[in-house]
Coordinates of C-alpha atoms in Angstrom, one line a residue:
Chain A
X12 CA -4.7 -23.9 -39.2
X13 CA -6.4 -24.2 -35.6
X14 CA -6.3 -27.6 -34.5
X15 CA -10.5 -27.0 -33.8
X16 CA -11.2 -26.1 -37.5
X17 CA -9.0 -28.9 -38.9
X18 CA -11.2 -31.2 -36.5
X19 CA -14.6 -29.7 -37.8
X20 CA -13.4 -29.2 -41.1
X21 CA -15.6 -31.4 -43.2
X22 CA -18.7 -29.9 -41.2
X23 CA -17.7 -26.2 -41.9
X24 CA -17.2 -27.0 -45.7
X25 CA -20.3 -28.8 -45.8
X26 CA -22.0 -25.7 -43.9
X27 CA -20.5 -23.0 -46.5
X28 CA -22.0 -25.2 -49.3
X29 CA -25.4 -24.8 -47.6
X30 CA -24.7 -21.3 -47.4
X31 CA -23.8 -21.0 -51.1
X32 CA -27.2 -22.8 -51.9
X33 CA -29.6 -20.9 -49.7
X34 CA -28.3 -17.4 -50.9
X35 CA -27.6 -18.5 -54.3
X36 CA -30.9 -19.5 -55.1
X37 CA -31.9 -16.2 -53.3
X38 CA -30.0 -14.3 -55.5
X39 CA -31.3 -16.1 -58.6
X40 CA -35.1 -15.1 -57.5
X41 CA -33.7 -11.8 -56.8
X42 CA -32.5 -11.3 -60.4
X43 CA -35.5 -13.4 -61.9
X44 CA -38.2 -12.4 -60.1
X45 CA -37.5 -9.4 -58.1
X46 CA -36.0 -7.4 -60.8
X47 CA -39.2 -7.7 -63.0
X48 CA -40.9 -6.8 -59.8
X49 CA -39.4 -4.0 -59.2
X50 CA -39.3 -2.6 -62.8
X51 CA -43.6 -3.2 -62.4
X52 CA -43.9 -1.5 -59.4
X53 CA -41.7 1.5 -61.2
X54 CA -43.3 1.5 -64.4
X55 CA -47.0 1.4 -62.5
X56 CA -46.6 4.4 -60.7
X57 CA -48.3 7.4 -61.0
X58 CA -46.7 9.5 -64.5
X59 CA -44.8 6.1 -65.6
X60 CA -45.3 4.7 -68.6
X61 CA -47.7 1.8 -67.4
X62 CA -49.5 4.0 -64.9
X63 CA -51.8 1.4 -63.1
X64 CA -53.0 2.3 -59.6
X65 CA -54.3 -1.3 -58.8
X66 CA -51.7 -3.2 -59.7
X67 CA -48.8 -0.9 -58.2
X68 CA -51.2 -1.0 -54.6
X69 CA -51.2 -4.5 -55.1
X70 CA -47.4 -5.0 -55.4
X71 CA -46.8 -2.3 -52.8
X72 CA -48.8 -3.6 -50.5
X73 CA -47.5 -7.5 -50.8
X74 CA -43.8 -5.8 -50.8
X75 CA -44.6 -4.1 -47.9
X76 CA -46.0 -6.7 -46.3
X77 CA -43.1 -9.5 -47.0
X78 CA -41.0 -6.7 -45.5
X79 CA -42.7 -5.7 -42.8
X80 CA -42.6 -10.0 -41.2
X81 CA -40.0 -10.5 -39.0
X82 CA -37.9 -13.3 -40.7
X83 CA -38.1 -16.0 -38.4
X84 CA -41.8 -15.7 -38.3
X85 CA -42.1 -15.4 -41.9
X86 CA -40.0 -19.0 -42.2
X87 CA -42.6 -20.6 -40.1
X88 CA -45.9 -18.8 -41.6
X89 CA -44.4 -20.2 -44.7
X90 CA -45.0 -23.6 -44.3
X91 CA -47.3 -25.0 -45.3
X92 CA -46.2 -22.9 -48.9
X93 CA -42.8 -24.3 -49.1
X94 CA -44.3 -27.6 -48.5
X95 CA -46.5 -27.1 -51.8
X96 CA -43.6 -26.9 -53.1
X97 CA -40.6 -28.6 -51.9
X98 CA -42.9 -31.3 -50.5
X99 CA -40.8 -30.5 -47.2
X100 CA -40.6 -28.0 -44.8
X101 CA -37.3 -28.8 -43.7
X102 CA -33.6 -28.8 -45.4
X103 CA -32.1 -26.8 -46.8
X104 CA -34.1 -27.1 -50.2
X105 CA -36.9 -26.1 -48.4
X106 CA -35.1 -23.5 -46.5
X107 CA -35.1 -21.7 -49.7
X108 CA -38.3 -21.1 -50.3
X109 CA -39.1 -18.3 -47.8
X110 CA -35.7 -16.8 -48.6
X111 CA -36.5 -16.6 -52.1
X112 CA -39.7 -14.8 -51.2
X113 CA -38.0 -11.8 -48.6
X114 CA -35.6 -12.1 -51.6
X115 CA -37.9 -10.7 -54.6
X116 CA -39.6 -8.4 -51.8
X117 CA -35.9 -7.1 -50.5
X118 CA -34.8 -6.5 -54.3
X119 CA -37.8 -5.1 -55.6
X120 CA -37.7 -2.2 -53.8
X121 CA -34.4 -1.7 -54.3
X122 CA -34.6 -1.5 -58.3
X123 CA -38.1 0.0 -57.9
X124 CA -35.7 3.2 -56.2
X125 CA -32.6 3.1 -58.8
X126 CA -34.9 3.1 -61.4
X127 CA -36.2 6.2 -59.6
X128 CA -32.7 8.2 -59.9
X129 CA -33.2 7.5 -64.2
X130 CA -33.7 10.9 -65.4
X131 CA -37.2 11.7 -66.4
X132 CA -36.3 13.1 -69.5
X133 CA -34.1 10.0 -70.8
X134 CA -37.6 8.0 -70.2
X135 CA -38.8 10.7 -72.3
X136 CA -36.4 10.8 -75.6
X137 CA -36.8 7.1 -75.6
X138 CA -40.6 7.6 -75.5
X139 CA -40.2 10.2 -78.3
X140 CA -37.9 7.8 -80.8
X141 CA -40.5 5.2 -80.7
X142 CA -39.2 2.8 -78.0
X143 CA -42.1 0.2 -77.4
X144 CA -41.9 -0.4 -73.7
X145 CA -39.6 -3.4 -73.6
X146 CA -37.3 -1.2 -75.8
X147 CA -37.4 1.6 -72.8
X148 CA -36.8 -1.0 -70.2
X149 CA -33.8 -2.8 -72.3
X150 CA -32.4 0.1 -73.8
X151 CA -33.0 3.0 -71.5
X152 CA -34.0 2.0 -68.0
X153 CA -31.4 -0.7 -67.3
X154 CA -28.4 0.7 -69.1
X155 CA -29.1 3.9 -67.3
X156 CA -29.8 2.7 -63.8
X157 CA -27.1 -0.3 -64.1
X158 CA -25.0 0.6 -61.1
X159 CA -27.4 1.2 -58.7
X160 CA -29.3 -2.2 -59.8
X161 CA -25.4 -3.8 -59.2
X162 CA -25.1 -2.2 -55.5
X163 CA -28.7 -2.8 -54.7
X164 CA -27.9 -6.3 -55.4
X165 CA -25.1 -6.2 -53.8
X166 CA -26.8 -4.7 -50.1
X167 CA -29.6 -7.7 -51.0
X168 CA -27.1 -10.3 -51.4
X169 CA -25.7 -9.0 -47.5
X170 CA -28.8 -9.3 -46.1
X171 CA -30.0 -12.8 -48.1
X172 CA -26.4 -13.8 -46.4
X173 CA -27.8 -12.7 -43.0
X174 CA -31.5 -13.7 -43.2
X175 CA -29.6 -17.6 -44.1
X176 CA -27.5 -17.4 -40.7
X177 CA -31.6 -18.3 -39.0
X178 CA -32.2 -21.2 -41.3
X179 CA -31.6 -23.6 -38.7
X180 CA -34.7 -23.8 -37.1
X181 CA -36.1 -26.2 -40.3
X182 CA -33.0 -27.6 -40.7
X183 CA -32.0 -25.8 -43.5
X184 CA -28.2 -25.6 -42.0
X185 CA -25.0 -23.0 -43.6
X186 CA -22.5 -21.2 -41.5
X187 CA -24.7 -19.4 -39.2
X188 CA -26.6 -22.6 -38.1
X189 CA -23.0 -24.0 -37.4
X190 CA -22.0 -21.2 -35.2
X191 CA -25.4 -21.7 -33.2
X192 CA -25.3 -25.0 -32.6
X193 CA -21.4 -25.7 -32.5
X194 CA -20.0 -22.8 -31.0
X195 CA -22.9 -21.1 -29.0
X196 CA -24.9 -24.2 -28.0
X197 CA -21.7 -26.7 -27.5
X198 CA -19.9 -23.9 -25.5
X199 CA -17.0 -24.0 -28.5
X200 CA -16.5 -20.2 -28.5
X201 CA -13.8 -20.2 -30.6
X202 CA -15.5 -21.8 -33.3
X203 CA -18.4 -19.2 -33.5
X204 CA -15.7 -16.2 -33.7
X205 CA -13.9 -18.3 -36.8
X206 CA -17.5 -18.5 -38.1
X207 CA -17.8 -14.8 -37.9
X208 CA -14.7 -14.3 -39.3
X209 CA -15.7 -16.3 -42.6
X210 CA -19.1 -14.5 -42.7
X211 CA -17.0 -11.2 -42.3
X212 CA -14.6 -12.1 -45.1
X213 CA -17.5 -13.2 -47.1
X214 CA -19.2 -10.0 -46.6
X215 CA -16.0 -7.5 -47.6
X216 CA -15.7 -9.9 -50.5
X217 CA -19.1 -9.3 -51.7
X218 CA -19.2 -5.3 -50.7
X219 CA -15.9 -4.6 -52.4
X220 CA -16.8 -6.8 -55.6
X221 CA -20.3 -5.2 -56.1
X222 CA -18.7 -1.3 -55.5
X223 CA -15.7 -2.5 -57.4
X224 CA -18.3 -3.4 -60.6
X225 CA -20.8 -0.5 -60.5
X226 CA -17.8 2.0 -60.3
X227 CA -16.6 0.3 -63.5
X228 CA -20.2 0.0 -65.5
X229 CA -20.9 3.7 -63.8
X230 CA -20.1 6.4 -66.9
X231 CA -22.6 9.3 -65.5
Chain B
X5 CA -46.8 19.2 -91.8
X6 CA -48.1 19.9 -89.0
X7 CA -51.9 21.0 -87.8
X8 CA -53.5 21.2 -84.3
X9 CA -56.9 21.5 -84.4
X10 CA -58.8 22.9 -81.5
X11 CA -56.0 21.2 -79.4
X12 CA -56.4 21.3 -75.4
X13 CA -55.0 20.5 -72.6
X14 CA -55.0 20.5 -68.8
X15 CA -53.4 19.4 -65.8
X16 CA -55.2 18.4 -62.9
X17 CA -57.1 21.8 -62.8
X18 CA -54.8 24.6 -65.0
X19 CA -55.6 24.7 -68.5
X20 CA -52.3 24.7 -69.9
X21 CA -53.4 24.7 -73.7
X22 CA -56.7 26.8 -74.9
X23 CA -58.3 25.0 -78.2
X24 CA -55.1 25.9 -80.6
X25 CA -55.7 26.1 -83.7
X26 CA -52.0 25.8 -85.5
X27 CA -50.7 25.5 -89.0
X28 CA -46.7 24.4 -89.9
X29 CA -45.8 24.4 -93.8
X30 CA -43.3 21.9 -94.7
X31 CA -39.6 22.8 -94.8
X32 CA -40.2 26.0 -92.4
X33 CA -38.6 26.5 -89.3
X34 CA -41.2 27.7 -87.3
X35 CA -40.4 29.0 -83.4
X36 CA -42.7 29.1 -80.4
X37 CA -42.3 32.2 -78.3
X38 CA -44.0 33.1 -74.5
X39 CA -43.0 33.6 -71.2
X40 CA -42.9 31.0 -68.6
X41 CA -45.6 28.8 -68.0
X42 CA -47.3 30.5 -71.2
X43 CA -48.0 26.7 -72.7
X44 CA -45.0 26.5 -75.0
X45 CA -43.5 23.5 -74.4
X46 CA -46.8 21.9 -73.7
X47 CA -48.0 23.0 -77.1
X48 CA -44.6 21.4 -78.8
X49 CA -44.9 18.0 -76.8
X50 CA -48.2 17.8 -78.1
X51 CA -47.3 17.5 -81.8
X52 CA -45.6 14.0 -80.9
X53 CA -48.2 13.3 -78.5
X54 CA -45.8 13.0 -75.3
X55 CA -49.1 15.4 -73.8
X56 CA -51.8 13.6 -75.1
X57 CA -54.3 16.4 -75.7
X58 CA -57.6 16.4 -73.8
X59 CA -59.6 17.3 -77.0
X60 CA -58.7 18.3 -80.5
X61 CA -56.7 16.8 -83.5
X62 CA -53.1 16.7 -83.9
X63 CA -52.1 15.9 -87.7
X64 CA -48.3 15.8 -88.5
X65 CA -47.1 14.2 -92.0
X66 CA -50.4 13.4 -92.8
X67 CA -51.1 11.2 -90.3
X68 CA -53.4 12.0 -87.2
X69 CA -51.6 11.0 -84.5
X70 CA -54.6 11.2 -82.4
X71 CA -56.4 8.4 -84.2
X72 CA -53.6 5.9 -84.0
X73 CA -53.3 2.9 -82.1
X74 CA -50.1 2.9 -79.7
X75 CA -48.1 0.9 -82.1
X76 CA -48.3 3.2 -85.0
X77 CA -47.9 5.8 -82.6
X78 CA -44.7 4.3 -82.0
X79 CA -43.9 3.9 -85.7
X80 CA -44.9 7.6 -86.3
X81 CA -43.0 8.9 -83.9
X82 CA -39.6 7.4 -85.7
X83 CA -40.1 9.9 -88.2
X84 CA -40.5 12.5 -85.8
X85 CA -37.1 13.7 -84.2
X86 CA -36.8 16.0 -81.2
X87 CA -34.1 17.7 -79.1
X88 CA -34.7 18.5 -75.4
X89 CA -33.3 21.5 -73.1
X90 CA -31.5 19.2 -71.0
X91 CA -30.5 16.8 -74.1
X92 CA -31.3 13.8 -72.5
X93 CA -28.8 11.4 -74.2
X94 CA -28.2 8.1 -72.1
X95 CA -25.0 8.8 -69.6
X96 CA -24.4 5.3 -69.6
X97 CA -24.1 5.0 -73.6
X98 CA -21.5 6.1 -75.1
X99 CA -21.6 9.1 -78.2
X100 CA -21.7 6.5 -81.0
X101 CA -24.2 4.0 -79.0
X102 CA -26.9 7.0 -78.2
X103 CA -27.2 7.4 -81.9
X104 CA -27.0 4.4 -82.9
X105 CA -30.1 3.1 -80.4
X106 CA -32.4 5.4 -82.1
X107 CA -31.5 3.5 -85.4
X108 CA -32.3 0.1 -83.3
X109 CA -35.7 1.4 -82.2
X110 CA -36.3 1.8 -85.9
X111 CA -34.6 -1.5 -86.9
X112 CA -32.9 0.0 -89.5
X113 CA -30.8 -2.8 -91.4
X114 CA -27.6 -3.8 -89.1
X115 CA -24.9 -4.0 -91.7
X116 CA -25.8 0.4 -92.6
X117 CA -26.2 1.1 -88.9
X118 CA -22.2 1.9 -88.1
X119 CA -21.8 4.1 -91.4
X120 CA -25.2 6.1 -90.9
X121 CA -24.3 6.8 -87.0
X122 CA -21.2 8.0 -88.0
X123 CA -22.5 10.0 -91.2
X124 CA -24.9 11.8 -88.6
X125 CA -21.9 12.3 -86.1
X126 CA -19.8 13.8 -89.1
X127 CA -22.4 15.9 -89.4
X128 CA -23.2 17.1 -86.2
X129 CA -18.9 17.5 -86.3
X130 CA -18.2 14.8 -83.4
X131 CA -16.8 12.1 -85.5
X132 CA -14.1 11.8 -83.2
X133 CA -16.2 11.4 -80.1
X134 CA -18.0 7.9 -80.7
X135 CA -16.1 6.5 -78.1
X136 CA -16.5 8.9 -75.5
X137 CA -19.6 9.2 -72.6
X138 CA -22.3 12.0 -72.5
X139 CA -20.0 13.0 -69.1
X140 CA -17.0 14.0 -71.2
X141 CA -18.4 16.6 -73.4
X142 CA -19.8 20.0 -72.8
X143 CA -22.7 21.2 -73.3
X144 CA -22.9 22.1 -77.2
X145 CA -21.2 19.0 -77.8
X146 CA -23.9 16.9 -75.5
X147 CA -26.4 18.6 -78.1
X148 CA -24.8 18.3 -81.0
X149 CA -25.2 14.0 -80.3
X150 CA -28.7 14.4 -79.4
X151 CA -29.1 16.7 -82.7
X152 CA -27.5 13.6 -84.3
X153 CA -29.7 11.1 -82.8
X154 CA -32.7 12.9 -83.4
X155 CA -31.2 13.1 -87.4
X156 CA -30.4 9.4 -87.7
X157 CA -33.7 8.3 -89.1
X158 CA -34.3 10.7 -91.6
X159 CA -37.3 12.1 -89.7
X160 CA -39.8 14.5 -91.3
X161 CA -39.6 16.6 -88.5
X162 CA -37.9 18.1 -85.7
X163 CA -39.2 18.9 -82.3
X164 CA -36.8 21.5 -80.3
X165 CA -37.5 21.8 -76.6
X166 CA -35.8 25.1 -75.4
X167 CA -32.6 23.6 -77.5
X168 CA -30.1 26.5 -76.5
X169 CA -31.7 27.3 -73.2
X170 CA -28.7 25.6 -71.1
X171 CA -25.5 26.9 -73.0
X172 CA -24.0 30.0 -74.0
X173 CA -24.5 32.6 -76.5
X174 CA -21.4 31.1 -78.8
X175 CA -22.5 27.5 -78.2
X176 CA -25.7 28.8 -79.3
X177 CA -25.0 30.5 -82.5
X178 CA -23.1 27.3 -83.3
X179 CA -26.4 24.9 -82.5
X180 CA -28.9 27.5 -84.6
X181 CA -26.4 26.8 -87.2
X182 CA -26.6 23.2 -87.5
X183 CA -30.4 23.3 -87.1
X184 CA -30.1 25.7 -89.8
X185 CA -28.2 23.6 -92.0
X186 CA -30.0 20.4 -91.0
X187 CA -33.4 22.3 -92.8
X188 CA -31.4 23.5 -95.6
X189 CA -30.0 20.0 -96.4
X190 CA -32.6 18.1 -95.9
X191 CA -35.6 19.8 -95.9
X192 CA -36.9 18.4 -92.5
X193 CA -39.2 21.2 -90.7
X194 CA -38.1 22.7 -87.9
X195 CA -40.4 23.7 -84.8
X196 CA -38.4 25.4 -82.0
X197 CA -39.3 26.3 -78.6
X198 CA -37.8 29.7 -77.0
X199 CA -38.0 32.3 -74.4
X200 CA -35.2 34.2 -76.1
X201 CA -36.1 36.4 -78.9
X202 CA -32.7 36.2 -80.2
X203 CA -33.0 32.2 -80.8
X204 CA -35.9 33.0 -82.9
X205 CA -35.4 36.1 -84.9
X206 CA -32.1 34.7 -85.7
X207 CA -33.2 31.4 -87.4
X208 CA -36.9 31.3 -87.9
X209 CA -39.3 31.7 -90.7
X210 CA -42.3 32.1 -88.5
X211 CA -43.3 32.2 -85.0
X212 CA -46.0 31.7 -83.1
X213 CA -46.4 34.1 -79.8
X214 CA -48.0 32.3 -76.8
X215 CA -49.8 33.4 -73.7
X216 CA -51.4 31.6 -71.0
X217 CA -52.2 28.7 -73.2
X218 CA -53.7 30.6 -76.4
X219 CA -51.9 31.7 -79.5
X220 CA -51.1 35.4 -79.4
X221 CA -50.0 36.1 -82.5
X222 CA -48.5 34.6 -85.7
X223 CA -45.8 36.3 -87.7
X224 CA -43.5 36.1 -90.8
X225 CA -40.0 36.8 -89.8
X226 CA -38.4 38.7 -93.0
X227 CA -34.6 38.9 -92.8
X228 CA -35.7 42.8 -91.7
X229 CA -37.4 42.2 -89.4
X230 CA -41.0 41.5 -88.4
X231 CA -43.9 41.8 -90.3
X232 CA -47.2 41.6 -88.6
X233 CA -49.9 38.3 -90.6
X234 CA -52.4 38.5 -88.2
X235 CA -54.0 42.3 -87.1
X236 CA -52.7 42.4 -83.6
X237 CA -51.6 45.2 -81.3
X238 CA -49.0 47.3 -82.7
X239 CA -47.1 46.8 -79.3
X240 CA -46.7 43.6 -79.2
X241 CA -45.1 43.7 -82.9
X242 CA -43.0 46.5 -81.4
X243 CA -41.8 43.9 -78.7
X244 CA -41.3 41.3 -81.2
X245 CA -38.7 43.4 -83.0
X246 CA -37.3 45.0 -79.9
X247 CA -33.9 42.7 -78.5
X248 CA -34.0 40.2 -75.1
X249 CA -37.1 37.8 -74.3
X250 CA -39.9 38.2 -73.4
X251 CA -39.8 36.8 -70.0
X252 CA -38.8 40.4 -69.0
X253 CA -40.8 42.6 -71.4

């Protein structure tokens, strides 16, 4: 191994972990919050099952707006929110409230469109058996649209990855904070590129393992 | 079985349906002829309330669907099966899970699920499918499994949608004959949807002629031909008898 990441070694593990925690919790509001999200905004739409005009502008809109912040400035609009909650703005607990937020916003829209390739008639012979709507979200909806909800998650889990590499600036640290302040500020080149390389690896990892899975789950 | 009564319905501005009155008896098979955009599939999805009517009373098994809250809805509909053009069976599911989920929906008791599914699959003839996908049959086959879900509850009814519509004239000789043999065995009344004469005169009791959204005409089928109930033109019964659909005619 190069004698520079044998040096920073204990920093770059401790940075991964960070990295780990931000985009693990990210993923975990993904799944917990954005996919309910997303399955609202769906079933709200006009002809859906839940057709509700208000309540799909409302999410829209909010989606749409969440999106539409440039992530840094979202971080620091946030807070005073994410000191609500965390009781601290900065760390990398804290750090994971406003990723968790682009998180459910990013997913959302992503299972709001796979749930938008189910066949309308599938939605209907579930609707003609009796299927309560749970039943047609369950039953219908998620087996049918399962490997697009796995590579959506997988292009969110990219960019929660990416959005992490900024966390810095409140001290929420990972390996994109490392490369800023190590290699770019402290002039240690090498050290960013072996950063990138890790993020790189990381990012195959995750691309090949989520394609990998929703070929496998994928019987259509 | 089955009544509409002074049924209508529109979207956005086109009337699709013009106050129907409609009688089915129990145990008939009963078809639904027009051309295109006449209201026939409209008039079909009504009598399980997937196009909730505008006005009017829909009445199928003794039970006004119309009146019910969504939950009974739900419950009624369980005894009301129905087959689609396009069969919409889940891709993702396999033969044997497709069936089985509409025995889930109507929590039928667990330990009898596996030997009903496959009961309905031996009688649909695909026994030897339950592992496979939607993907790796053809098209009478795909049928045939939604023929079998739609059977697995014991429904009352069944709804066909244009049921032959996307396969071949063998393939659909060989679906008539199951529906055939699904009335005759079990009594369930049959409504099917058609544009092809052949479909109807071939399996039918009784059909029901549609144009733009009214009832044209409704006549006995004898295994002769066609006899005229109503007084209607005598051209139109001469088109009835005559072969091909009536798109063309």
């Amino acid at each position: 191994m190069p004698d520079i990441l044998v040096q920073y070694e204990a920093e770059i593990w401790a940075s991964i972990g960070k990295t780990f925690v931000m985009v693990g919790v990210s993923i975990l509001a993904a799944i917990l919050l954005g996919l309910p999200v997303g399955t609202l905004l769906f079933l709200c739409r006009k002809g859906q099952k839940l057709e509700n005009r208000i309540v799909f502008s409302i999410l829209n809109l909010l989606v749409n707006i969440i999106r539409s912040f440039p992530f840094l400035l979202l971080v620091v609009f946030l807070i005073p929110f994410t000191r609500l909650i965390i009781g601290t703005a900065i760390g990398t607990a804290a750090a994971t409230v406003p990723l968790s937020i682009i998180a459910i916003a990013h997913y959302s829209r992503l299972v709001e469109q796979s749930l938008l390739d189910v066949p309308k008639g599938v939605m209907e012979a579930a609707i003609s058996m009796g299927a309560s709507v749970k039943e047609i979200i369950f039953k219908f909806l998620y087996v049918e649209a399962r490997s697009g909800l796995v590579l959506g998650l997988t292009t969110s889990i990219i960019s929660f990855i990416s959005y992490s590499t900024i966390m810095g600036v409140v001290g929420g640290g990972g390996i994109g904070d490392f490369a800023i302040r190590y290699g770019y500020q402290q002039f240690k080149t090498e050290l960013m590129i072996y950063m990138i390389i890790i993020m790189v690896i990381l990012v195959q990892l995750i691309q090949f393992t989520g394609t990998t899975v929703s070929r496998m789950i994928d019987k259509r | 079985m089955i009544k509409l009564h002074n049924v209508s319905k529109s979207f956005s501005r086109f009337q699709a349906i013009k106050s129907i009155l409609l009688t089915i008896n129990k145990g008939e098979i009963h078809g639904i002829i027009g051309a295109s955009g006449a209201g026939k599939s409209t008039l079909l999805r009504l009598m399980n309330l997937l196009e909730v009517p505008d006005e009017g009373e829909v009445e199928v098994n003794g039970q006004k669907l119309t009146n019910l809250s969504s939950k009974e809805l739900r419950q009624a509909r369980k005894s009301i099966g129905m087959i689609f053009q396009h069969f919409n069976l889940v891709a993702n599911k396999t033969v044997y899970e497709n069936v089985a989920v509409s025995l889930e929906l109507a929590n039928f008791p667990k330990k009898e699920r596996r030997s009903r599914v496959l009961e309905c699959l031996q009688f649909v003839g695909l026994e030897s499918f339950v592992e496979k996908y939607p993907a790796q049959l053809s098209g009478g086959q795909k049928q045939r499994v939604a023929i079998a879900r739609a059977l697995a509850n014991n429904p009352e009814v069944l709804l066909c949608d244009e049921p032959t519509s996307s396969l071949d004239p063998n393939t659909t000789a060989e679906i008539l004959g199951v529906l055939d043999n699904i009335n005759k065995s079990f009594g369930v009344t049959i409504v099917i949807v058609s544009h092809e004469m052949e479909v109807i005169k071939s399996i039918c009791n009784r059909v029901t002629v549609m144009a733009a959204g009214e009832i044209y005409d409704t006549a006995l089928i004898e295994p002769k031909g066609i006899q005229n109930l109503d007084n209607s033109p005598r051209y139109f019964i001469e088109q009835l008898t005559k072969d091909g659909d009536l798109d063309h005619a």
